[in-house]
Amino acid sequence: MSKEIDRIAEMIVSSKRVVVLTGAGISTESGIPDFRGPQGLWKRVDPKIGTIEFFREHPDEFWRFQLDRLKEMMKAQPNRAHYALAELEKMGKLSAIITQNVDSLHFKAGSKNVIEIHGNLRTAKCIECGKVISIEEALKIIEEGVFPPKCRTCGGLLKTGSVLFNEPIPEEALTRAYMESEMCDLMMAIGTSLQVYPAAYLPVIAKRKGAKFIIINMEPTPLDEIADIVVHGKAGDILTAVVEKVKEKLGVKGS
Ligand code: APR
């Protein structure tokens, strides 16, 4: 493993523009289950609950499911993997994180340039008038006895700020994600099964533009065969070791 850690650190040090794509696997060490891993959410809940159609037909059941996830996320703290990426950014060796996660843990760890291509759970949005409010405001509406929560302005249904299946990806986030993937010379996919599009397409774009591609994941992914390096293991362990090695190579003191 130390050979791979050294090779990854070498690639990061010699790259001009490193971009990371993260998925739910980077947050499992913070106590948030992923979707398709051995204890994945979709192993015990039908994924249809995450579709926009299900939300429209059963908004109450949708919100009951979301409230459980919200409670988990609001108390979750970043883990070593999130902090390692924030440190890389501080050292000027990571230009952007593109995340599929809606848990805000990259921001909580101090990362600045984070592109949330699946939205986030910090907000809620009215599906009629488009008004966006904080998730705390939506929880207050629920506490006042309005369930599923409705917009105070027009009475329309509120949905969480996360992007549901069969919903479009936020235009601005997707444009930035494509741009970063085209401009990077190193793309690292961390804690993602690379099975959901368009996220899983981003490393292909990077590779096509001549970037190196590294996968750090517990399990194999469909893109393993196009990666330059694949390391199967825990993101927290691997990224912590990689950042230590990068600091050594850059002659950066302390943590
Ligand atoms: N370290 C490294 N990899 C891990 C860890 C860990 N500590 N824990 C889990 N993994 C791996 C799992 O083996 C799995 O391959 O992370 C991957 C997570 O994959 P998914 O659960 O499919 O999550 P993700 O790729 O983010 O899913 C993409 O699907 O359901 C939708 O919108 C949802 O954003 C999500 C999208």
Tab-separated table of C-alpha atoms and ligand atoms in Angstrom:
chain	number	residue	atom	x	y	z
A	1	MET	CA	0.000	0.000	0.000
A	2	SER	CA	2.841	2.432	0.803
A	3	LYS	CA	4.006	2.194	-2.840
A	4	GLU	CA	0.573	3.368	-4.063
A	5	ILE	CA	0.456	6.093	-1.387
A	6	ASP	CA	3.813	7.354	-2.630
A	7	ARG	CA	2.737	7.212	-6.310
A	8	ILE	CA	-0.492	9.102	-5.535
A	9	ALA	CA	1.415	11.754	-3.544
A	10	GLU	CA	3.921	12.083	-6.407
A	11	MET	CA	1.092	12.594	-8.930
A	12	ILE	CA	-0.536	15.248	-6.717
A	13	VAL	CA	2.765	17.111	-6.224
A	14	SER	CA	3.597	17.071	-9.947
A	15	SER	CA	0.062	18.053	-11.089
A	16	LYS	CA	-0.891	21.620	-11.848
A	17	ARG	CA	-4.654	21.285	-11.297
A	18	VAL	CA	-6.057	18.500	-9.095
A	19	VAL	CA	-9.830	17.909	-8.971
A	20	VAL	CA	-11.554	15.435	-6.680
A	21	LEU	CA	-14.960	13.779	-7.206
A	22	THR	CA	-16.420	12.478	-3.944
A	23	GLY	CA	-19.352	10.226	-3.145
A	24	ALA	CA	-21.153	8.844	-0.127
A	25	GLY	CA	-18.230	6.567	0.723
A	26	ILE	CA	-16.212	9.531	2.014
A	27	SER	CA	-18.886	10.172	4.669
A	28	THR	CA	-19.428	6.630	5.997
A	29	GLU	CA	-16.623	7.196	8.537
A	30	SER	CA	-18.753	10.117	9.797
A	31	GLY	CA	-21.625	7.698	10.480
A	32	ILE	CA	-23.651	8.469	7.348
A	33	PRO	CA	-24.485	5.273	5.416
A	34	ASP	CA	-23.686	5.136	1.716
A	35	PHE	CA	-26.168	3.856	-0.888
A	36	ARG	CA	-24.644	0.822	-2.653
A	37	GLY	CA	-21.949	-0.410	-0.267
A	38	PRO	CA	-22.497	-3.535	1.877
A	39	GLN	CA	-24.594	-1.529	4.432
A	40	GLY	CA	-25.929	0.814	1.754
A	41	LEU	CA	-29.254	2.611	2.110
A	42	TRP	CA	-30.555	1.194	-1.188
A	43	LYS	CA	-29.963	-2.307	0.233
A	44	ARG	CA	-32.807	-1.695	2.722
A	45	VAL	CA	-34.910	1.114	1.164
A	46	ASP	CA	-36.387	1.093	-2.353
A	47	PRO	CA	-34.471	3.799	-4.322
A	48	LYS	CA	-37.786	4.953	-5.843
A	49	ILE	CA	-38.280	6.955	-2.640
A	50	GLY	CA	-35.514	9.215	-3.998
A	51	THR	CA	-37.341	10.043	-7.255
A	52	ILE	CA	-39.166	13.294	-8.031
A	53	GLU	CA	-42.218	11.225	-9.049
A	54	PHE	CA	-42.378	9.553	-5.616
A	55	PHE	CA	-42.055	12.969	-3.942
A	56	ARG	CA	-45.012	14.346	-5.942
A	57	GLU	CA	-47.204	11.273	-5.268
A	58	HIS	CA	-46.250	10.670	-1.610
A	59	PRO	CA	-44.789	13.922	-0.164
A	60	ASP	CA	-45.557	12.825	3.414
A	61	GLU	CA	-43.678	9.501	3.116
A	62	PHE	CA	-40.861	11.294	1.265
A	63	TRP	CA	-40.488	13.842	4.107
A	64	ARG	CA	-40.596	11.117	6.789
A	65	PHE	CA	-37.662	9.397	5.006
A	66	GLN	CA	-35.815	12.708	4.552
A	67	LEU	CA	-36.302	13.743	8.222
A	68	ASP	CA	-34.477	10.572	9.360
A	69	ARG	CA	-31.555	11.358	7.009
A	70	LEU	CA	-31.584	15.031	8.053
A	71	LYS	CA	-31.235	14.125	11.751
A	72	GLU	CA	-28.227	11.899	10.874
A	73	MET	CA	-26.570	14.610	8.767
A	74	MET	CA	-27.134	17.531	11.107
A	75	LYS	CA	-25.190	15.785	13.888
A	76	ALA	CA	-22.514	14.290	11.592
A	77	GLN	CA	-19.005	15.715	11.771
A	78	PRO	CA	-16.337	15.645	9.036
A	79	ASN	CA	-13.885	12.737	9.249
A	80	ARG	CA	-10.145	12.454	8.462
A	81	ALA	CA	-10.856	12.122	4.732
A	82	HIS	CA	-12.725	15.454	4.583
A	83	TYR	CA	-9.993	17.184	6.604
A	84	ALA	CA	-7.252	15.711	4.404
A	85	LEU	CA	-8.892	17.207	1.285
A	86	ALA	CA	-9.345	20.589	3.037
A	87	GLU	CA	-5.617	20.514	3.875
A	88	LEU	CA	-4.690	19.739	0.258
A	89	GLU	CA	-6.738	22.759	-0.846
A	90	LYS	CA	-4.989	24.964	1.759
A	91	MET	CA	-1.609	23.771	0.412
A	92	GLY	CA	-2.710	24.837	-3.081
A	93	LYS	CA	-2.743	21.211	-4.272
A	94	LEU	CA	-6.511	20.845	-4.806
A	95	SER	CA	-8.457	23.296	-6.964
A	96	ALA	CA	-11.984	21.897	-6.616
A	97	ILE	CA	-14.053	19.207	-4.984
A	98	ILE	CA	-17.049	18.035	-7.009
A	99	THR	CA	-19.298	16.203	-4.573
A	100	GLN	CA	-22.374	14.016	-5.039
A	101	ASN	CA	-23.005	14.308	-1.303
A	102	VAL	CA	-25.656	16.567	0.232
A	103	ASP	CA	-24.272	16.410	3.794
A	104	SER	CA	-22.192	19.671	3.679
A	105	LEU	CA	-19.283	17.850	5.398
A	106	HIS	CA	-16.682	19.225	2.955
A	107	PHE	CA	-17.696	22.779	3.935
A	108	LYS	CA	-17.714	21.825	7.643
A	109	ALA	CA	-14.137	20.515	7.211
A	110	GLY	CA	-13.050	23.891	5.791
A	111	SER	CA	-12.983	23.181	2.036
A	112	LYS	CA	-13.870	26.292	0.055
A	113	ASN	CA	-14.265	25.392	-3.637
A	114	VAL	CA	-16.931	22.675	-3.395
A	115	ILE	CA	-19.366	22.003	-6.255
A	116	GLU	CA	-22.534	20.252	-4.976
A	117	ILE	CA	-23.873	18.584	-8.117
A	118	HIS	CA	-26.690	16.838	-6.218
A	119	GLY	CA	-27.683	19.941	-4.264
A	120	ASN	CA	-27.662	19.901	-0.483
A	121	LEU	CA	-29.870	19.488	2.571
A	122	ARG	CA	-29.184	22.993	3.919
A	123	THR	CA	-32.199	24.330	1.999
A	124	ALA	CA	-35.759	23.514	0.969
A	125	LYS	CA	-37.518	24.743	-2.192
A	126	CYS	CA	-41.154	25.374	-3.136
A	127	ILE	CA	-42.048	23.315	-6.236
A	128	GLU	CA	-44.697	25.889	-7.239
A	129	CYS	CA	-43.097	29.343	-6.863
A	130	GLY	CA	-39.459	28.206	-6.622
A	131	LYS	CA	-38.835	30.063	-3.348
A	132	VAL	CA	-35.778	28.707	-1.482
A	133	ILE	CA	-35.738	28.698	2.339
A	134	SER	CA	-33.352	27.254	4.923
A	135	ILE	CA	-34.003	23.675	6.038
A	136	GLU	CA	-34.384	25.079	9.581
A	137	GLU	CA	-37.302	27.218	8.322
A	138	ALA	CA	-38.883	24.125	6.740
A	139	LEU	CA	-38.506	22.218	10.036
A	140	LYS	CA	-40.193	25.155	11.833
A	141	ILE	CA	-43.160	24.906	9.401
A	142	ILE	CA	-43.384	21.180	10.253
A	143	GLU	CA	-43.236	21.994	14.009
A	144	GLU	CA	-46.206	24.359	13.462
A	145	GLY	CA	-48.153	21.270	12.345
A	146	VAL	CA	-47.915	21.702	8.549
A	147	PHE	CA	-46.883	18.253	7.222
A	148	PRO	CA	-45.737	17.774	4.505
A	149	PRO	CA	-44.330	21.347	4.792
A	150	LYS	CA	-45.857	23.983	2.514
A	151	CYS	CA	-44.515	27.298	1.207
A	152	ARG	CA	-45.518	30.288	3.398
A	153	THR	CA	-45.733	32.469	0.261
A	154	CYS	CA	-47.888	30.440	-2.132
A	155	GLY	CA	-48.921	27.302	-0.230
A	156	GLY	CA	-47.048	25.050	-2.658
A	157	LEU	CA	-45.304	21.846	-1.543
A	158	LEU	CA	-41.749	22.211	-0.241
A	159	LYS	CA	-39.058	19.707	-1.230
A	160	THR	CA	-35.536	19.327	0.146
A	161	GLY	CA	-32.688	21.121	-1.645
A	162	SER	CA	-31.151	17.792	-2.692
A	163	VAL	CA	-31.504	16.769	-6.357
A	164	LEU	CA	-33.859	13.776	-6.711
A	165	PHE	CA	-33.602	11.061	-9.339
A	166	ASN	CA	-35.163	12.245	-12.655
A	167	GLU	CA	-34.649	15.873	-11.618
A	168	PRO	CA	-32.243	18.090	-13.583
A	169	ILE	CA	-28.818	18.783	-12.047
A	170	PRO	CA	-28.449	22.497	-11.099
A	171	GLU	CA	-27.202	24.195	-14.293
A	172	GLU	CA	-24.485	26.319	-12.659
A	173	ALA	CA	-23.058	23.389	-10.649
A	174	LEU	CA	-22.965	21.108	-13.693
A	175	THR	CA	-21.257	23.726	-15.863
A	176	ARG	CA	-18.576	24.278	-13.202
A	177	ALA	CA	-18.129	20.504	-12.777
A	178	TYR	CA	-17.635	19.992	-16.533
A	179	MET	CA	-15.189	22.913	-16.679
A	180	GLU	CA	-13.102	21.643	-13.738
A	181	SER	CA	-13.054	18.122	-15.268
A	182	GLU	CA	-11.836	19.493	-18.589
A	183	MET	CA	-9.147	21.705	-17.057
A	184	CYS	CA	-7.614	19.347	-14.505
A	185	ASP	CA	-4.498	17.253	-15.098
A	186	LEU	CA	-5.341	14.918	-12.213
A	187	MET	CA	-8.838	13.656	-11.303
A	188	MET	CA	-9.324	11.604	-8.119
A	189	ALA	CA	-12.609	9.726	-7.510
A	190	ILE	CA	-13.013	9.005	-3.804
A	191	GLY	CA	-15.752	6.946	-2.088
A	192	THR	CA	-18.054	6.673	-5.080
A	193	SER	CA	-19.324	3.593	-6.939
A	194	LEU	CA	-19.273	5.686	-10.155
A	195	GLN	CA	-22.670	4.304	-11.196
A	196	VAL	CA	-24.720	7.516	-11.325
A	197	TYR	CA	-24.576	9.959	-14.244
A	198	PRO	CA	-23.591	12.630	-15.093
A	199	ALA	CA	-21.152	12.430	-12.108
A	200	ALA	CA	-19.617	9.183	-13.363
A	201	TYR	CA	-18.960	10.837	-16.717
A	202	LEU	CA	-16.676	13.519	-15.228
A	203	PRO	CA	-13.581	11.270	-14.886
A	204	VAL	CA	-14.099	10.146	-18.512
A	205	ILE	CA	-14.051	13.807	-19.620
A	206	ALA	CA	-10.851	14.370	-17.614
A	207	LYS	CA	-9.184	11.262	-19.062
A	208	ARG	CA	-10.151	12.289	-22.597
A	209	LYS	CA	-8.366	15.599	-22.000
A	210	GLY	CA	-5.215	13.715	-20.987
A	211	ALA	CA	-5.593	13.903	-17.199
A	212	LYS	CA	-4.339	11.185	-14.886
A	213	PHE	CA	-7.131	9.359	-13.019
A	214	ILE	CA	-6.956	7.832	-9.530
A	215	ILE	CA	-9.720	5.866	-7.770
A	216	ILE	CA	-9.774	5.440	-3.979
A	217	ASN	CA	-12.698	3.213	-3.034
A	218	MET	CA	-13.543	0.214	-0.831
A	219	GLU	CA	-14.933	-1.763	-3.764
A	220	PRO	CA	-14.252	-2.064	-7.511
A	221	THR	CA	-16.050	0.406	-9.820
A	222	PRO	CA	-16.966	0.299	-13.537
A	223	LEU	CA	-14.193	2.826	-14.248
A	224	ASP	CA	-11.353	0.876	-12.572
A	225	GLU	CA	-9.991	-0.232	-15.946
A	226	ILE	CA	-9.466	3.350	-17.183
A	227	ALA	CA	-7.812	4.517	-13.939
A	228	ASP	CA	-4.043	5.006	-13.678
A	229	ILE	CA	-4.105	3.978	-10.033
A	230	VAL	CA	-6.850	2.106	-8.105
A	231	VAL	CA	-6.546	1.712	-4.344
A	232	HIS	CA	-9.160	-0.342	-2.507
A	233	GLY	CA	-9.335	0.786	1.112
A	234	LYS	CA	-10.793	3.321	3.542
A	235	ALA	CA	-10.659	6.935	2.357
A	236	GLY	CA	-9.794	8.179	5.868
A	237	ASP	CA	-6.671	5.990	6.134
A	238	ILE	CA	-5.516	6.474	2.547
A	239	LEU	CA	-6.030	10.248	2.272
A	240	THR	CA	-4.404	10.889	5.648
A	241	ALA	CA	-1.317	8.933	4.523
A	242	VAL	CA	-1.314	10.636	1.099
A	243	VAL	CA	-1.423	14.153	2.603
A	244	GLU	CA	1.419	13.309	4.999
A	245	LYS	CA	3.494	12.105	2.012
A	246	VAL	CA	2.597	15.230	-0.027
A	247	LYS	CA	3.714	17.471	2.871
A	248	GLU	CA	6.977	15.521	3.088
A	249	LYS	CA	7.607	15.948	-0.642
A	250	LEU	CA	6.737	19.659	-0.511
A	251	GLY	CA	8.829	20.134	2.633
A	252	VAL	CA	5.742	21.432	4.468
A	253	LYS	CA	6.188	21.306	8.245
A	254	GLY	CA	3.559	20.052	10.767
A	255	SER	CA	-0.133	19.551	10.224
B	1	APR	N1	-13.697	4.586	2.112
B	1	APR	C1	-13.681	4.373	0.762
B	1	APR	N2	-14.768	3.925	0.080
B	1	APR	C2	-15.890	3.690	0.795
B	1	APR	C3	-15.972	3.882	2.204
B	1	APR	C4	-14.804	4.350	2.858
B	1	APR	N3	-14.782	4.567	4.177
B	1	APR	N4	-17.234	3.551	2.605
B	1	APR	C5	-17.900	3.161	1.499
B	1	APR	N5	-17.101	3.244	0.417
B	1	APR	C6	-17.426	2.983	-0.997
B	1	APR	C7	-18.432	1.872	-1.213
B	1	APR	O1	-17.755	0.636	-1.375
B	1	APR	C8	-19.107	2.316	-2.513
B	1	APR	O2	-18.480	1.734	-3.648
B	1	APR	O3	-18.041	4.151	-1.469
B	1	APR	C9	-18.899	3.822	-2.559
B	1	APR	C10	-20.185	4.602	-2.366
B	1	APR	O4	-20.979	4.367	-3.511
B	1	APR	P1	-22.533	4.739	-3.455
B	1	APR	O5	-23.121	4.251	-2.194
B	1	APR	O6	-23.131	4.307	-4.768
B	1	APR	O7	-22.561	6.329	-3.356
B	1	APR	P2	-22.359	7.369	-4.542
B	1	APR	O8	-21.406	6.857	-5.548
B	1	APR	O9	-22.059	8.675	-3.899
B	1	APR	O10	-23.836	7.428	-5.174
B	1	APR	C11	-24.069	8.396	-6.158
B	1	APR	O11	-26.423	7.901	-6.077
B	1	APR	O12	-28.235	7.418	-4.760
B	1	APR	C12	-27.629	8.404	-5.483
B	1	APR	O13	-27.820	10.714	-5.198
B	1	APR	C13	-27.267	9.568	-4.612
B	1	APR	O14	-25.313	10.972	-4.720
B	1	APR	C14	-25.756	9.618	-4.695
B	1	APR	C15	-25.467	8.929	-6.022
